[in-house]
PDB file of C-alpha atoms in Angstrom:
ATOM      1  CA  UNK A   8     -87.255 102.185-104.854  1.00 36.00           C
ATOM      2  CA  UNK A   9     -86.038 104.139-101.765  1.00 41.00           C
ATOM      3  CA  UNK A  10     -83.995 107.630-101.720  1.00 43.00           C
ATOM      4  CA  UNK A  11     -83.029 109.215-104.957  1.00 45.00           C
ATOM      5  CA  UNK A  12     -82.122 105.934-106.870  1.00 56.00           C
ATOM      6  CA  UNK A  13     -83.686 105.631-109.964  1.00 67.00           C
ATOM      7  CA  UNK A  14     -83.833 102.400-111.075  1.00 69.00           C
ATOM      8  CA  UNK A  15     -85.804 100.947-114.227  1.00 71.00           C
ATOM      9  CA  UNK A  16     -85.804  98.171-116.552  1.00 74.00           C
ATOM     10  CA  UNK A  17     -84.305  98.407-120.308  1.00 77.00           C
ATOM     11  CA  UNK A  18     -85.364  97.452-123.334  1.00 70.00           C
ATOM     12  CA  UNK A  19     -82.434  95.122-123.373  1.00 74.00           C
ATOM     13  CA  UNK A  20     -83.696  93.429-120.754  1.00 66.00           C
ATOM     14  CA  UNK A  21     -80.987  94.855-118.394  1.00 75.00           C
ATOM     15  CA  UNK A  22     -81.786  96.307-114.354  1.00 75.00           C
ATOM     16  CA  UNK A  23     -80.618  99.712-114.660  1.00 78.00           C
ATOM     17  CA  UNK A  24     -79.664 102.025-112.143  1.00 73.00           C
ATOM     18  CA  UNK A  25     -78.932 105.606-112.564  1.00 69.00           C
ATOM     19  CA  UNK A  26     -76.616 106.781-109.895  1.00 70.00           C
ATOM     20  CA  UNK A  27     -74.234 103.595-111.117  1.00 70.00           C
ATOM     21  CA  UNK A  28     -72.498 105.716-114.096  1.00 71.00           C
ATOM     22  CA  UNK A  29     -71.217 102.686-115.743  1.00 81.00           C
ATOM     23  CA  UNK A  30     -74.661 101.970-116.180  1.00 82.00           C
ATOM     24  CA  UNK A  31     -75.817 104.937-117.674  1.00 87.00           C
ATOM     25  CA  UNK A  32     -74.590 108.087-119.920  1.00 88.00           C
ATOM     26  CA  UNK A  33     -76.485 111.613-120.284  1.00 88.00           C
ATOM     27  CA  UNK A  34     -77.760 113.136-123.246  1.00 89.00           C
ATOM     28  CA  UNK A  35     -80.109 115.643-124.730  1.00 90.00           C
ATOM     29  CA  UNK A  36     -83.032 114.826-126.853  1.00 90.00           C
ATOM     30  CA  UNK A  37     -86.311 116.807-128.676  1.00 88.00           C
ATOM     31  CA  UNK A  38     -89.207 116.497-126.192  1.00 87.00           C
ATOM     32  CA  UNK A  39     -92.857 117.801-126.261  1.00 88.00           C
ATOM     33  CA  UNK A  40     -91.868 119.930-123.441  1.00 85.00           C
ATOM     34  CA  UNK A  41     -88.328 121.336-124.777  1.00 84.00           C
ATOM     35  CA  UNK A  42     -86.277 120.679-128.099  1.00 88.00           C
ATOM     36  CA  UNK A  43     -83.223 120.028-125.117  1.00 89.00           C
ATOM     37  CA  UNK A  44     -84.231 117.955-122.902  1.00 89.00           C
ATOM     38  CA  UNK A  45     -81.661 116.289-120.666  1.00 88.00           C
ATOM     39  CA  UNK A  46     -82.634 112.462-120.313  1.00 86.00           C
ATOM     40  CA  UNK A  47     -80.669 109.341-119.523  1.00 84.00           C
ATOM     41  CA  UNK A  48     -79.261 106.504-122.107  1.00 86.00           C
ATOM     42  CA  UNK A  49     -78.099 102.994-121.134  1.00 86.00           C
ATOM     43  CA  UNK A  50     -74.071 102.279-122.067  1.00 87.00           C
ATOM     44  CA  UNK A  51     -74.898  98.823-122.675  1.00 82.00           C
ATOM     45  CA  UNK A  52     -77.357  99.379-125.391  1.00 83.00           C
ATOM     46  CA  UNK A  53     -77.601 102.780-126.388  1.00 82.00           C
ATOM     47  CA  UNK A  54     -81.180 103.073-125.875  1.00 81.00           C
ATOM     48  CA  UNK A  55     -81.802 106.636-125.142  1.00 82.00           C
ATOM     49  CA  UNK A  56     -84.955 107.288-122.356  1.00 80.00           C
ATOM     50  CA  UNK A  57     -87.762 109.267-123.057  1.00 78.00           C
ATOM     51  CA  UNK A  58     -89.170 110.036-119.995  1.00 76.00           C
ATOM     52  CA  UNK A  59     -90.957 113.247-120.995  1.00 80.00           C
ATOM     53  CA  UNK A  60     -93.476 112.121-123.165  1.00 79.00           C
ATOM     54  CA  UNK A  61     -94.215 108.267-121.786  1.00 72.00           C
ATOM     55  CA  UNK A  62     -92.291 106.645-124.641  1.00 65.00           C
ATOM     56  CA  UNK A  63     -91.086 103.604-122.496  1.00 65.00           C
ATOM     57  CA  UNK A  64     -90.360 100.630-123.837  1.00 63.00           C
ATOM     58  CA  UNK A  65     -92.693  97.482-123.220  1.00 71.00           C
ATOM     59  CA  UNK A  66     -90.383  94.651-122.560  1.00 77.00           C
ATOM     60  CA  UNK A  67     -91.928  90.669-122.355  1.00 83.00           C
ATOM     61  CA  UNK A  68     -89.210  88.127-121.717  1.00 85.00           C
ATOM     62  CA  UNK A  69     -89.744  84.932-121.280  1.00 89.00           C
ATOM     63  CA  UNK A  70     -90.571  83.121-118.033  1.00 91.00           C
ATOM     64  CA  UNK A  71     -86.797  82.099-117.284  1.00 92.00           C
ATOM     65  CA  UNK A  72     -85.013  85.909-118.450  1.00 89.00           C
ATOM     66  CA  UNK A  73     -87.869  87.381-116.134  1.00 90.00           C
ATOM     67  CA  UNK A  74     -86.679  85.657-112.977  1.00 92.00           C
ATOM     68  CA  UNK A  75     -83.073  86.262-113.682  1.00 90.00           C
ATOM     69  CA  UNK A  76     -84.229  90.078-113.966  1.00 87.00           C
ATOM     70  CA  UNK A  77     -86.064  89.374-110.829  1.00 91.00           C
ATOM     71  CA  UNK A  78     -83.404  88.073-108.778  1.00 91.00           C
ATOM     72  CA  UNK A  79     -81.268  91.023-109.927  1.00 87.00           C
ATOM     73  CA  UNK A  80     -83.636  93.586-108.770  1.00 87.00           C
ATOM     74  CA  UNK A  81     -84.264  91.666-105.565  1.00 89.00           C
ATOM     75  CA  UNK A  82     -80.519  91.934-104.879  1.00 88.00           C
ATOM     76  CA  UNK A  83     -80.671  95.844-105.683  1.00 83.00           C
ATOM     77  CA  UNK A  84     -83.320  96.305-103.517  1.00 82.00           C
ATOM     78  CA  UNK A  85     -81.666  94.369-100.543  1.00 88.00           C
ATOM     79  CA  UNK A  86     -84.457  91.603-100.099  1.00 91.00           C
ATOM     80  CA  UNK A  87     -83.924  89.064 -97.541  1.00 92.00           C
ATOM     81  CA  UNK A  88     -84.054  85.575 -98.589  1.00 93.00           C
ATOM     82  CA  UNK A  89     -87.964  85.271 -97.238  1.00 93.00           C
ATOM     83  CA  UNK A  90     -88.709  88.481 -99.309  1.00 94.00           C
ATOM     84  CA  UNK A  91     -86.660  87.615-102.251  1.00 95.00           C
ATOM     85  CA  UNK A  92     -88.787  83.906-102.432  1.00 95.00           C
ATOM     86  CA  UNK A  93     -91.972  85.732-101.998  1.00 95.00           C
ATOM     87  CA  UNK A  94     -90.841  87.972-104.904  1.00 95.00           C
ATOM     88  CA  UNK A  95     -90.342  85.340-107.022  1.00 96.00           C
ATOM     89  CA  UNK A  96     -93.590  83.774-106.134  1.00 96.00           C
ATOM     90  CA  UNK A  97     -95.326  86.982-106.960  1.00 96.00           C
ATOM     91  CA  UNK A  98     -93.190  87.472-109.794  1.00 95.00           C
ATOM     92  CA  UNK A  99     -94.126  84.152-111.259  1.00 95.00           C
ATOM     93  CA  UNK A 100     -97.450  85.034-110.402  1.00 95.00           C
ATOM     94  CA  UNK A 101     -97.964  88.032-112.534  1.00 95.00           C
ATOM     95  CA  UNK A 102     -96.172  86.235-115.235  1.00 95.00           C
ATOM     96  CA  UNK A 103     -98.874  83.599-115.623  1.00 94.00           C
ATOM     97  CA  UNK A 104    -101.529  86.506-116.199  1.00 89.00           C
ATOM     98  CA  UNK A 105     -99.953  86.797-119.389  1.00 85.00           C
ATOM     99  CA  UNK A 106    -101.043  90.209-119.930  1.00 86.00           C
ATOM    100  CA  UNK A 107     -98.066  92.169-118.586  1.00 90.00           C
ATOM    101  CA  UNK A 108     -94.753  93.483-118.994  1.00 88.00           C
ATOM    102  CA  UNK A 109     -91.414  92.754-117.607  1.00 88.00           C
ATOM    103  CA  UNK A 110     -91.404  96.554-116.368  1.00 84.00           C
ATOM    104  CA  UNK A 111     -95.514  96.063-114.817  1.00 88.00           C
ATOM    105  CA  UNK A 112     -94.575  92.641-113.477  1.00 92.00           C
ATOM    106  CA  UNK A 113     -91.388  93.818-111.165  1.00 90.00           C
ATOM    107  CA  UNK A 114     -93.199  96.881-109.841  1.00 87.00           C
ATOM    108  CA  UNK A 115     -96.534  95.265-108.758  1.00 91.00           C
ATOM    109  CA  UNK A 116     -94.447  91.988-107.409  1.00 93.00           C
ATOM    110  CA  UNK A 117     -92.047  94.492-105.200  1.00 91.00           C
ATOM    111  CA  UNK A 118     -95.159  96.323-104.190  1.00 90.00           C
ATOM    112  CA  UNK A 119     -96.756  93.266-102.837  1.00 92.00           C
ATOM    113  CA  UNK A 120     -93.490  92.164-100.929  1.00 92.00           C
ATOM    114  CA  UNK A 121     -93.314  96.217 -99.433  1.00 88.00           C
ATOM    115  CA  UNK A 122     -97.388  95.202 -98.224  1.00 89.00           C
ATOM    116  CA  UNK A 123     -96.067  92.001 -96.972  1.00 85.00           C
ATOM    117  CA  UNK A 124     -92.883  93.787 -95.019  1.00 84.00           C
ATOM    118  CA  UNK A 125     -95.058  96.260 -93.823  1.00 84.00           C
ATOM    119  CA  UNK A 126     -97.556  93.644 -92.524  1.00 83.00           C
ATOM    120  CA  UNK A 127     -95.286  91.655 -91.133  1.00 78.00           C
ATOM    121  CA  UNK A 128     -93.780  94.177 -89.195  1.00 77.00           C
ATOM    122  CA  UNK A 129     -96.789  95.712 -87.656  1.00 77.00           C
ATOM    123  CA  UNK A 130     -98.207  92.554 -86.926  1.00 71.00           C
ATOM    124  CA  UNK A 131    -101.486  93.395 -88.911  1.00 68.00           C
ATOM    125  CA  UNK A 132    -102.765  90.028 -91.278  1.00 65.00           C
ATOM    126  CA  UNK A 133    -102.422  90.371 -94.973  1.00 58.00           C
ATOM    127  CA  UNK A 134    -105.793  90.087 -96.767  1.00 55.00           C
TER     128      UNK A 134
END
């Protein structure tokens, strides 16, 4: 999730990349900040995201669906095969908790892979 790329998980289960115009559309909605706030919608399902008011949809997929999303997420973020394996294990571990939504699982698992990458490159042990 580096740079200006906005990547998020839609309620329909697809990973959405805001900079890919085929994935998104722009729209204006009424929010607590402004009656005409610019936002993003997902072309696949038509869902319009309200990032201002924190009304973020929660999705709880099956283990199989989540693994498919995780593989797509790993590909988008250009993880190596070793990092992808670590990422999928982390996703599985977080899914086993049974309390987290898909987007929380993917973010936490990705953060752990980034920590792993950082520790590997600096030679520091991971605790």
